[in-house]
Short mmCIF file of C-alpha atoms in Angstrom, two decimals:
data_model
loop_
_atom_site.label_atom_id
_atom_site.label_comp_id
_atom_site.label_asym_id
_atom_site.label_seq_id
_atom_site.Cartn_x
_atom_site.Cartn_y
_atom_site.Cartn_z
CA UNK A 60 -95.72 -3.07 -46.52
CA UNK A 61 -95.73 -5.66 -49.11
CA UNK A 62 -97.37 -8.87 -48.67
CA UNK A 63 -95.90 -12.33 -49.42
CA UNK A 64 -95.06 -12.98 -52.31
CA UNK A 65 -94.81 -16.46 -54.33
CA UNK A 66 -93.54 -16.94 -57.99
CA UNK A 67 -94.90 -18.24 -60.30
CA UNK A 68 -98.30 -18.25 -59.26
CA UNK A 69 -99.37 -21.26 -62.22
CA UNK A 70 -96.77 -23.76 -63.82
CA UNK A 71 -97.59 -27.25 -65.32
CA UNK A 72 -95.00 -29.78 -65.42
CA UNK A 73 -94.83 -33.53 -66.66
CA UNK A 74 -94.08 -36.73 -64.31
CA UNK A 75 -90.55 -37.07 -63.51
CA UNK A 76 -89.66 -33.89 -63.93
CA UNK A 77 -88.69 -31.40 -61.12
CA UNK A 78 -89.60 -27.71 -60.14
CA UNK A 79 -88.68 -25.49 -58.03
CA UNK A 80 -91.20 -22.64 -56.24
CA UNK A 81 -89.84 -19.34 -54.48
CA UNK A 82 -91.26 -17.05 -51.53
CA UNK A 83 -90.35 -13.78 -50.27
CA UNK A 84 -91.32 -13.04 -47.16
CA UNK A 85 -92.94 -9.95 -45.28
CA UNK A 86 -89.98 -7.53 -44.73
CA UNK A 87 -88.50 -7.95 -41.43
CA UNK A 88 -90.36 -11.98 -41.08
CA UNK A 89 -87.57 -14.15 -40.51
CA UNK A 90 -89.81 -17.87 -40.46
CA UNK A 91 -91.06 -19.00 -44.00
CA UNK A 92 -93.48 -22.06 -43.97
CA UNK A 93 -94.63 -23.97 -46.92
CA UNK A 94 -98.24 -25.49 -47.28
CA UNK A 95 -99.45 -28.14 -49.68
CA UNK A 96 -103.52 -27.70 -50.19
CA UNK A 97 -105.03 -30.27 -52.03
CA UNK A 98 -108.97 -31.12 -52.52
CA UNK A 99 -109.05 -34.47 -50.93
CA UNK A 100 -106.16 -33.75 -48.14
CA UNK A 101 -107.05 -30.40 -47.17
CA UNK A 102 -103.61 -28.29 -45.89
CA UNK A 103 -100.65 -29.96 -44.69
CA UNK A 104 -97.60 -28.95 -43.65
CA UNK A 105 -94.52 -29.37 -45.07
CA UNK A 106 -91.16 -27.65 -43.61
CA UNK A 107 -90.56 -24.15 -42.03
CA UNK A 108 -87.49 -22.53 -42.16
CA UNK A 109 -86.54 -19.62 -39.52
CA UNK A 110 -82.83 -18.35 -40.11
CA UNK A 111 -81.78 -20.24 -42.76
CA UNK A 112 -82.19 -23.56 -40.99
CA UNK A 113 -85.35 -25.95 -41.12
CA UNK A 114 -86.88 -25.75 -37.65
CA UNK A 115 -90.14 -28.30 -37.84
CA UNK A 116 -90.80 -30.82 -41.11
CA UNK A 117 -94.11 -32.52 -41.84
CA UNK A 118 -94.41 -35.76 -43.01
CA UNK A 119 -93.79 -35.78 -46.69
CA UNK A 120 -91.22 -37.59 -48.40
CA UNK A 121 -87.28 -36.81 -49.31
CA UNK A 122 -88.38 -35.57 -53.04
CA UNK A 123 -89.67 -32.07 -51.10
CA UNK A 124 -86.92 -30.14 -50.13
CA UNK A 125 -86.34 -26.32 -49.28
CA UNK A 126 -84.19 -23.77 -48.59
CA UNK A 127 -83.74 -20.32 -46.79
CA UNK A 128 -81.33 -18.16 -47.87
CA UNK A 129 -79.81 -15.04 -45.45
CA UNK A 130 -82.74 -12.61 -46.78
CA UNK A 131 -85.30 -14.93 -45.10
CA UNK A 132 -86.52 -15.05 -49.32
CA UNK A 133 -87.70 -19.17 -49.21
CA UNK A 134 -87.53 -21.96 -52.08
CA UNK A 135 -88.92 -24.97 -52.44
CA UNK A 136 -87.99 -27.73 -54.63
CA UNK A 137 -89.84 -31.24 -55.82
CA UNK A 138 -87.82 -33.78 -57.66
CA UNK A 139 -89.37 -36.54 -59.90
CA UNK A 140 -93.05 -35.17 -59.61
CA UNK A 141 -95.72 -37.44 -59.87
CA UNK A 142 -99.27 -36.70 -60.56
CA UNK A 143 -99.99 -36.59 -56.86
CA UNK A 144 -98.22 -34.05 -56.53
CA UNK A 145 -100.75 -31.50 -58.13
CA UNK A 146 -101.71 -29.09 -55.86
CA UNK A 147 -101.83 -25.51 -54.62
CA UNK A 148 -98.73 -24.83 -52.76
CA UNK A 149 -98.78 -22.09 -50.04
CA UNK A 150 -95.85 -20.19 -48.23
CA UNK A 151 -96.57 -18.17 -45.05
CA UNK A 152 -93.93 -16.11 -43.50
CA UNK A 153 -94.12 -14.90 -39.32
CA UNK A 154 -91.66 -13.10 -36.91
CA UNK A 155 -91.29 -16.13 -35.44
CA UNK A 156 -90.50 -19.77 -35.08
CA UNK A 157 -93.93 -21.23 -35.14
CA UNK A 158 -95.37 -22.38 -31.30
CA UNK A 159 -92.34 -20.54 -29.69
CA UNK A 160 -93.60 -17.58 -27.28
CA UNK A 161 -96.62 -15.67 -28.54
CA UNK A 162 -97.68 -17.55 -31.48
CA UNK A 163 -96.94 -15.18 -34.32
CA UNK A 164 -99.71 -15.72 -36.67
CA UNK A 165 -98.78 -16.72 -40.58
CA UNK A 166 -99.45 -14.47 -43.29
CA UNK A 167 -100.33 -16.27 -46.48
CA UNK A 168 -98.88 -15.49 -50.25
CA UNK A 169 -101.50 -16.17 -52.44
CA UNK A 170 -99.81 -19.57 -53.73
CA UNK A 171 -98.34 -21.36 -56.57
CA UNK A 172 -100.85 -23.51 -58.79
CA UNK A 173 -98.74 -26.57 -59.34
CA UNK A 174 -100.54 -28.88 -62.28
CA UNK A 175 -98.63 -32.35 -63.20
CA UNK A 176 -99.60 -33.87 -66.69
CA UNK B 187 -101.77 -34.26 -29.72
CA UNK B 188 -103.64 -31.60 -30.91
CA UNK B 189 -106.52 -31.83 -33.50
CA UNK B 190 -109.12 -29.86 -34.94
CA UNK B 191 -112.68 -30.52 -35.91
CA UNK B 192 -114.72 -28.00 -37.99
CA UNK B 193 -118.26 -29.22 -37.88
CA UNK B 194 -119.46 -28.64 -41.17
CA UNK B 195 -117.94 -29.03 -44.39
CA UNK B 196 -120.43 -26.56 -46.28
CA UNK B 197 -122.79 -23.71 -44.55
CA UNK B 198 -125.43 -21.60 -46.65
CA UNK B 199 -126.93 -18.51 -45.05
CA UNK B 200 -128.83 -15.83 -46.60
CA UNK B 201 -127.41 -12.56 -46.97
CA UNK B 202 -128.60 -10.45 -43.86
CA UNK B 203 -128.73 -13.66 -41.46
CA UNK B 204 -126.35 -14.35 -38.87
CA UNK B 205 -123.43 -16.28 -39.44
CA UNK B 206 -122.31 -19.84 -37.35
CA UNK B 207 -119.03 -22.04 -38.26
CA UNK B 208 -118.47 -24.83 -35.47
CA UNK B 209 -114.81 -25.23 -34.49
CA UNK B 210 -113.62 -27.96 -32.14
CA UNK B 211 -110.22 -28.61 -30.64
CA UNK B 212 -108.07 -30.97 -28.65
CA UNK B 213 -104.77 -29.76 -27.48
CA UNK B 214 -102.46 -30.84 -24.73
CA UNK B 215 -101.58 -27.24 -23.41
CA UNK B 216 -102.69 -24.08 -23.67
CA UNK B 217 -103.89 -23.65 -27.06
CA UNK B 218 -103.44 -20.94 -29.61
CA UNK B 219 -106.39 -20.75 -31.95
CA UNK B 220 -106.88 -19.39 -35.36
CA UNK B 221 -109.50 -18.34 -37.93
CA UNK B 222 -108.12 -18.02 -41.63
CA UNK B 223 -110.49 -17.25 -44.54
CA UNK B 224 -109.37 -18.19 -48.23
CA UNK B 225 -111.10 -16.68 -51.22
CA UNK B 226 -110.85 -18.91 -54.51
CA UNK B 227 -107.39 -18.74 -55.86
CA UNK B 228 -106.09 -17.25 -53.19
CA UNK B 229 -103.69 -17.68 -49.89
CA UNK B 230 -105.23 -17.46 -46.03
CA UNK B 231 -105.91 -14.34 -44.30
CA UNK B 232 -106.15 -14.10 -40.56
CA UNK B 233 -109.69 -13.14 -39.49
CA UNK B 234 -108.56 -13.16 -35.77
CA UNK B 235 -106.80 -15.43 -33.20
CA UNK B 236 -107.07 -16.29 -29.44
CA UNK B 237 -103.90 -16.57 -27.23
CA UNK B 238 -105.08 -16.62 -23.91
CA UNK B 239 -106.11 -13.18 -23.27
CA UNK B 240 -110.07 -12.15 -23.75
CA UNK B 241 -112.18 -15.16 -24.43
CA UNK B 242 -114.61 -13.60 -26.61
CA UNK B 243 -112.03 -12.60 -29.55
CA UNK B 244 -113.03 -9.46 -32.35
CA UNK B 245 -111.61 -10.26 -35.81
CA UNK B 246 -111.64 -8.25 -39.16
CA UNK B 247 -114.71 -7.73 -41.23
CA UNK B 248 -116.83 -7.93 -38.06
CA UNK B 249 -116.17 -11.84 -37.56
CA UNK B 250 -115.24 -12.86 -33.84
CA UNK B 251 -114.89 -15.99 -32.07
CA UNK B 252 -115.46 -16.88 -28.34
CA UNK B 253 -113.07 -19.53 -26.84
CA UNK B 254 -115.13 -22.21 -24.37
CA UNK B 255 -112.34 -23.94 -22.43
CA UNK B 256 -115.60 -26.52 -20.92
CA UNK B 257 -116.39 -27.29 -24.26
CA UNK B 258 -113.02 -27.43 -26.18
CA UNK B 259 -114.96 -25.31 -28.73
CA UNK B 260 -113.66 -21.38 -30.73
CA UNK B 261 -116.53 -20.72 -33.15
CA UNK B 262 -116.56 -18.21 -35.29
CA UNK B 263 -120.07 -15.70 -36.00
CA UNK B 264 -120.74 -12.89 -37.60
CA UNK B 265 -124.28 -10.69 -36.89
CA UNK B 266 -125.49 -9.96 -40.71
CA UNK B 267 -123.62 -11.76 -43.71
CA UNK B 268 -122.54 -10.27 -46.35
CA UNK B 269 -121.95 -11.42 -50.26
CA UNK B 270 -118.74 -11.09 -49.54
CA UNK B 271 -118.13 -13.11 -47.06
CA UNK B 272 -118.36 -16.39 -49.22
CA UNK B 273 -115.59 -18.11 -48.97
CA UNK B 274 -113.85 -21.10 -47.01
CA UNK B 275 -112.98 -20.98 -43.34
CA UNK B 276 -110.00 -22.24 -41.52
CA UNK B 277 -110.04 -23.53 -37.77
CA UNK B 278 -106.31 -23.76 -36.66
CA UNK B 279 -104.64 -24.92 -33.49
CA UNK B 280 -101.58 -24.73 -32.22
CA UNK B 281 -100.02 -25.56 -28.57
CA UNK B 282 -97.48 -23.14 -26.99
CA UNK B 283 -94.00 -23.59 -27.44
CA UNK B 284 -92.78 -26.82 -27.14
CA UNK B 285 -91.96 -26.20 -30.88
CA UNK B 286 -90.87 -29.14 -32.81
CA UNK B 287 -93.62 -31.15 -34.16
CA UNK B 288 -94.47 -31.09 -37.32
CA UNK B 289 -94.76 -27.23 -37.21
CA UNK B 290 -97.17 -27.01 -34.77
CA UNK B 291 -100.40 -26.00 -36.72
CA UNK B 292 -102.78 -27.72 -37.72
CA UNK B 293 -105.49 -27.14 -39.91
CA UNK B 294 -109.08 -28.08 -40.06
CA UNK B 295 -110.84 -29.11 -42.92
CA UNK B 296 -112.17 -25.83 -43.77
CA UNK B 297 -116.09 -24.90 -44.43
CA UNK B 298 -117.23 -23.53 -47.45
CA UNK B 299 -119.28 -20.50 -46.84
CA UNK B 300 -122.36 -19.79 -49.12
CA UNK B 301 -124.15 -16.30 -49.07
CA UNK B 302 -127.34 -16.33 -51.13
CA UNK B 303 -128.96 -13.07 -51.74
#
């Protein structure tokens, strides 16, 4: 069974600019959460999305945004970067709605490498 | 509200010797708890995960984890490290349904792993 996948896996962009990062899940996962990992904030949470409809958020500001779309397949979108916004960002997909009944654990893709000049 | 505390930031062992990363936790209800590992450049893989069955939890790669309700405390050990096995480790929480809040997992800082030879 494939893994989770998440394209591209590098990209460099300039301040102001936007991007936008895609996951596919595990066939047959139906809850895709995204991840930002940085050095000096460790891994934080951003949104998950189970059935095309965003079920938790973390606390990041308006600029992050995502999507599900009917294949469970996830993207996520950053308007106006800013430098802070360099990091590795990580989508994990699950069965199920993360915390609901038997705590499905996430399976990782292996990131995209997001660089802002 | 939950929380997580890994110990130590960085832990060297020598290859052969047995393995000890410190986990602590705080949670409201009945936890869920996690170990993730993440080689450089790459996403988190579950090394094993505690949901209120066995307390003494087998992982992959011959990692387990004993959950100490007294002590709030799931760390992970291995008998004999391996080269391997560098890498950084992930403590992870999450409480039992009442899904909702900011996604429910939460992440400790990680520690970094060093095998010498």
């Amino acid at each position: 069974k494939a893994g989770v996948t998440q394209t591209p896996r590098y990209l460099i962009k300039t301040r102001g600019q936007q991007v936008t990062l895609s996951c596919s899940p595990i066939s047959g996962h139906r809850s895709v959460s995204w991840y930002q990992q940085t050095p000096g904030q460790g891994l934080q949470f951003l949104f998950e999305y189970f059935s095309e409809t965003q079920r938790n958020k973390g606390n990041f500001p308006g600029r992050f945004s995502g999507r599900q779309f009917s294949n469970s397949r996830s993207e996520m979108n950053v308007s106006t970067l800013e430098l802070g916004d360099s990091a590795l960002y990580l989508c994990a997909s699950s069965l199920g709605v993360t915390g609901t009944g038997g705590n499905q654990p996430q399976h990782f893709g292996d990131g995209t490498r997001l660089s802002i000049l | 509200a939950q929380s997580v505390t890994q110990l130590d930031s960085h832990v060297s062992v020598s290859e052969g010797t047995p393995v000890l990363l410190r986990c602590n936790y705080s949670s409201s209800y009945s936890p869920s708890l996690f170990w993730y590992v993440q080689h450089p450049n790459k996403g988190l893989q579950l090394l094993l995960k505690y949901t209120s069955a066995a307390t003494l939890v087998k992982g992959i790669n011959g990692f387990e984890a004993e959950f100490k309700k007294s002590e709030t405390s799931f760390h992970l050990t291995k008998p004999s490290a391996h080269m391997s096995d560098a890498a950084e480790y992930f403590c992870v929480v999450s409480d039992f349904f009442y899904g909702g809040s900011q996604g429910n997992l939460i992440f400790g800082k990680g520690t970094k792993l060093s095998v010498k030879p």
